[in-house]
Short mmCIF file of C-alpha atoms in Angstrom, two decimals:
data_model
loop_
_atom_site.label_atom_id
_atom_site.label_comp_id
_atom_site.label_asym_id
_atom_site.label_seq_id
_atom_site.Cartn_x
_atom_site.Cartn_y
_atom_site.Cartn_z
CA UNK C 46 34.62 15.09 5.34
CA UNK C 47 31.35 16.82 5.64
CA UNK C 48 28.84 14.95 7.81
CA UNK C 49 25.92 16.26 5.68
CA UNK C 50 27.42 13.54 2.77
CA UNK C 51 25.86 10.55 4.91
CA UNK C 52 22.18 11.96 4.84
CA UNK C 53 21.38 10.46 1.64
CA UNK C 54 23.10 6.75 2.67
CA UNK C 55 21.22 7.38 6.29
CA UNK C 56 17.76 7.68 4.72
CA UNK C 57 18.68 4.69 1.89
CA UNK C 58 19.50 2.45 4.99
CA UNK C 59 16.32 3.90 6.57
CA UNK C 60 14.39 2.89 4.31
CA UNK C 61 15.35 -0.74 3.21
CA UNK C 62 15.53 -1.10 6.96
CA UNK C 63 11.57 -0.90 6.91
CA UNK C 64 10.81 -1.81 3.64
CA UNK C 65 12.91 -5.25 5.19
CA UNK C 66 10.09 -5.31 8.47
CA UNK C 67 7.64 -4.99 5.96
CA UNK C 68 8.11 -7.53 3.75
CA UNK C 69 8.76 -10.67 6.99
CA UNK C 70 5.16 -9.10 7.96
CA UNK C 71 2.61 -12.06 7.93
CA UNK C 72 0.12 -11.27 4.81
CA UNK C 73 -3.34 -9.86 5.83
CA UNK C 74 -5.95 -10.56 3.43
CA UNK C 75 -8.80 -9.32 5.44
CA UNK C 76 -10.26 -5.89 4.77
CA UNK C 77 -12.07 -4.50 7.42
CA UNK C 78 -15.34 -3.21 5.64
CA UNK C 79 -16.74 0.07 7.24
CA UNK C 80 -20.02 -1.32 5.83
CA UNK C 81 -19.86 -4.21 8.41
CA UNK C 82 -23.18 -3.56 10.55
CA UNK C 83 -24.52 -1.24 8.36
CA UNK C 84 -27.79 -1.12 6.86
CA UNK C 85 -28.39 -1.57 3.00
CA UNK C 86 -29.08 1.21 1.51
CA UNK C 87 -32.71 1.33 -0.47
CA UNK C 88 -32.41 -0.05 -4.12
CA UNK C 89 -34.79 -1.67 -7.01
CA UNK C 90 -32.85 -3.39 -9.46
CA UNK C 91 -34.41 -4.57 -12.61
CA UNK C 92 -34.07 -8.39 -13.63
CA UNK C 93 -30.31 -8.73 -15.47
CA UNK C 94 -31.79 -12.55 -16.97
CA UNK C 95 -35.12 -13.49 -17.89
CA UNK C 96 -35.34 -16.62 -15.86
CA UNK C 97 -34.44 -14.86 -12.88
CA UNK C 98 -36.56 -11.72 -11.03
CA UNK C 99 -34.87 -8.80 -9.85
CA UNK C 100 -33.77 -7.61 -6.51
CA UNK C 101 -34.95 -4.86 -4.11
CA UNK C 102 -33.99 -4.04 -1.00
CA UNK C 103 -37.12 -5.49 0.78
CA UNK C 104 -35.89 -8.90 -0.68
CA UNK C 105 -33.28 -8.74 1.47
CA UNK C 106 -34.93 -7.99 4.53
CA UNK C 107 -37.43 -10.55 4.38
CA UNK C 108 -36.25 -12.80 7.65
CA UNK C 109 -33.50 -15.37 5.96
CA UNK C 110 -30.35 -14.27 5.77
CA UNK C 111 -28.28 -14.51 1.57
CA UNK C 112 -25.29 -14.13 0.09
CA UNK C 113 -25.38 -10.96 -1.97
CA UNK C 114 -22.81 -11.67 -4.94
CA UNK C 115 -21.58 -8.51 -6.98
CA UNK C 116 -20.70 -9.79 -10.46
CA UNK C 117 -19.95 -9.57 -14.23
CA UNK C 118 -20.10 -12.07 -17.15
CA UNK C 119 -17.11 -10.12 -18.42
CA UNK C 120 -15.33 -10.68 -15.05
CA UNK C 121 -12.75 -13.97 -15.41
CA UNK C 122 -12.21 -14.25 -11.02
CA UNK C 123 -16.13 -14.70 -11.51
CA UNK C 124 -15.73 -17.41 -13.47
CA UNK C 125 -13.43 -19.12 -11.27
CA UNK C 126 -15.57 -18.78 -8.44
CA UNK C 127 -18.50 -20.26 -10.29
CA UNK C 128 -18.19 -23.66 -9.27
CA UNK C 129 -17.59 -22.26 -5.45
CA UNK C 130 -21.31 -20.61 -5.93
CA UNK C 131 -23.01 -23.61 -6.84
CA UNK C 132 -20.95 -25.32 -3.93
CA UNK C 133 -23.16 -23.36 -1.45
CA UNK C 134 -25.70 -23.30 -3.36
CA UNK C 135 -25.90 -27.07 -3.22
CA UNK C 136 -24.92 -26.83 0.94
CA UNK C 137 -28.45 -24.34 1.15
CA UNK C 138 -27.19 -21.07 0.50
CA UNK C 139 -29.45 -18.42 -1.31
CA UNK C 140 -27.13 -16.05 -3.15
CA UNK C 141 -28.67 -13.12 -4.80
CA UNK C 142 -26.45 -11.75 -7.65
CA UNK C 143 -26.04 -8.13 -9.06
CA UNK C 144 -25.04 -7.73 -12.16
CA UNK C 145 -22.49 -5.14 -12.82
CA UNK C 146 -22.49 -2.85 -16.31
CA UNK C 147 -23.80 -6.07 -18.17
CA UNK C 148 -25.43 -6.82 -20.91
CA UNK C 149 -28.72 -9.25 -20.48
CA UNK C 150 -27.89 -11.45 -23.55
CA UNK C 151 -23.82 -12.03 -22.05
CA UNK C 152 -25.22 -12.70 -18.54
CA UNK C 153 -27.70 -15.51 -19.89
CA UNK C 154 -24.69 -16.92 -21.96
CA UNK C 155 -22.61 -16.55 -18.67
CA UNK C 156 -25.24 -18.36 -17.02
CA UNK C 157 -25.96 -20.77 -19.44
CA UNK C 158 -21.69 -22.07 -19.52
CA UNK C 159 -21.00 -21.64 -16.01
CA UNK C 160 -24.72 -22.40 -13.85
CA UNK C 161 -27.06 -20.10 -12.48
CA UNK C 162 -26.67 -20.49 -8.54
CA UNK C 163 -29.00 -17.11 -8.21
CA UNK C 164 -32.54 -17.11 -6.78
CA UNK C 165 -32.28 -13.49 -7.81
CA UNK C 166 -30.32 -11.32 -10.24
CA UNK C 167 -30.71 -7.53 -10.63
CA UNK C 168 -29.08 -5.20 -12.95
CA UNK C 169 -26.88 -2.38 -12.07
CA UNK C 170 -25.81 -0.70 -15.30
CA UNK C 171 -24.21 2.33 -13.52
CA UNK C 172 -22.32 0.70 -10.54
CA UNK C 173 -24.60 2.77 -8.29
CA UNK C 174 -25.64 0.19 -5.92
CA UNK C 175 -22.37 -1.99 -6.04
CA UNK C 176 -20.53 1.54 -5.11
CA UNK C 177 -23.64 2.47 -1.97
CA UNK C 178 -22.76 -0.82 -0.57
CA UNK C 179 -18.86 -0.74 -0.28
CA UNK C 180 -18.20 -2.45 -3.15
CA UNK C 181 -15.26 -1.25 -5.76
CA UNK C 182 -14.49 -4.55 -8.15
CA UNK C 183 -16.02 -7.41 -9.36
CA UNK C 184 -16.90 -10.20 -7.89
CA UNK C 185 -17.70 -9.61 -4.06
CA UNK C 186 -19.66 -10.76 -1.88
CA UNK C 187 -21.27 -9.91 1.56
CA UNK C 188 -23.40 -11.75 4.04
CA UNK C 189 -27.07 -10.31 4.68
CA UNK C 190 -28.92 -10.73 7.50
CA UNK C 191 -32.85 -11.32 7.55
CA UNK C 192 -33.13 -7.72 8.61
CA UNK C 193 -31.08 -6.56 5.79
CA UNK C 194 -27.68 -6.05 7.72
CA UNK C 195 -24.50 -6.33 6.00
CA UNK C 196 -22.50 -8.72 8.62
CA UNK C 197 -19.51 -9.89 6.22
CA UNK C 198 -17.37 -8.73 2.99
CA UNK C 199 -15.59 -11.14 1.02
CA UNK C 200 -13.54 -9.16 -1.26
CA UNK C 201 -12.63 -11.35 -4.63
CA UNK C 202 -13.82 -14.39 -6.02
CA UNK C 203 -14.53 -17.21 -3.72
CA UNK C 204 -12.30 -19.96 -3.32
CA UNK C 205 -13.16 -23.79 -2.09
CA UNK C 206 -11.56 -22.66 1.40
CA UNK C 207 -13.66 -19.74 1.36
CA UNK C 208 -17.22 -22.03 1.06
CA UNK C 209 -17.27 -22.95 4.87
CA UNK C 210 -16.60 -19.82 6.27
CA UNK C 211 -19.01 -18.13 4.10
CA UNK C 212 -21.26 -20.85 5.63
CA UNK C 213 -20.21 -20.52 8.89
CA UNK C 214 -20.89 -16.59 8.60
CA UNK C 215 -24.62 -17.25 7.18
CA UNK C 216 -25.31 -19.27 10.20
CA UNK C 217 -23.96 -16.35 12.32
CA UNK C 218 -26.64 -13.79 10.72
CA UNK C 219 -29.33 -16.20 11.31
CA UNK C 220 -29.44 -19.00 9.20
#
């Protein structure tokens, strides 16, 4: 028998054997952002709700460190994390919220059913800033510092276990 037969069986048993190591791998859910330390890049977004003004850069850099939350009314993980927002909210968190491809009327009706934890809420109809700042879905959220320093990236919507580390990493930038 020709050895060459076994190549094909080799590279099968090759390649459970790692597909095997990878699966009894503990699960890593953290990202490591390559906007971590980076500054935010200039923006001036108009207001996405009426009750709510908009958000520029220079809001972010004005000494206090936020929570910059990148979401849609159309966006169901945002609605789960909803109650999570008002949750540090209520602890003293400000969270600043961009809008993504929304419409003003659905984010006041989001607002109105789920809470408005925002001090601020601009508009991004083209994605522009939620793609300059390392963002690529709906919701996020990262941790500003007072200078206007991205120092964390939560990637998805916020859970209750996620409410005192995102505290603990606001006090870390400063607050």
């Amino acid at each position: 028998m020709n050895w060459r037969v076994w190549i094909p069986l080799m590279l099968f048993a090759l390649f459970l054997g790692v597909a095997a190591y990878q699966l009894t791998q503990p699960k890593d859910d953290f990202v490591a952002s390559g906007m971590i330390g980076q500054e935010l890049p200039y923006f001036e977004l108009p207001p996405a709700h009426p009750e709510n003004p908009g958000v520029t850069t220079a809001d972010l850099k004005e000494g206090k460190p936020r929570l910059l939350n990148i979401w849609a009314s159309w966006c169901l993980p945002c609605i789960a994390e909803a109650p999570q927002l008002e949750a540090l909210k209520n602890q003293g968190a400000e969270i600043v919220g961009i809008a993504i491809r929304d419409d003003p009327e659905d984010v006041a009706q989001f607002l109105a059913r789920h809470g408005n934890p925002y001090s601020r809420i601009g508009r991004d109809d083209l994605s522009e800033v939620q793609l300059s700042i390392g963002s690529s879905g709906v919701p996020e959220t990262f941790v500003i510092d007072g200078k206007g320093i991205i120092t964390y990236q939560h990637i998805g919507d916020i859970r209750a276990d996620d409410v005192p580390v995102l505290l603990e990493k606001l006090r870390e930038a400063g607050a």
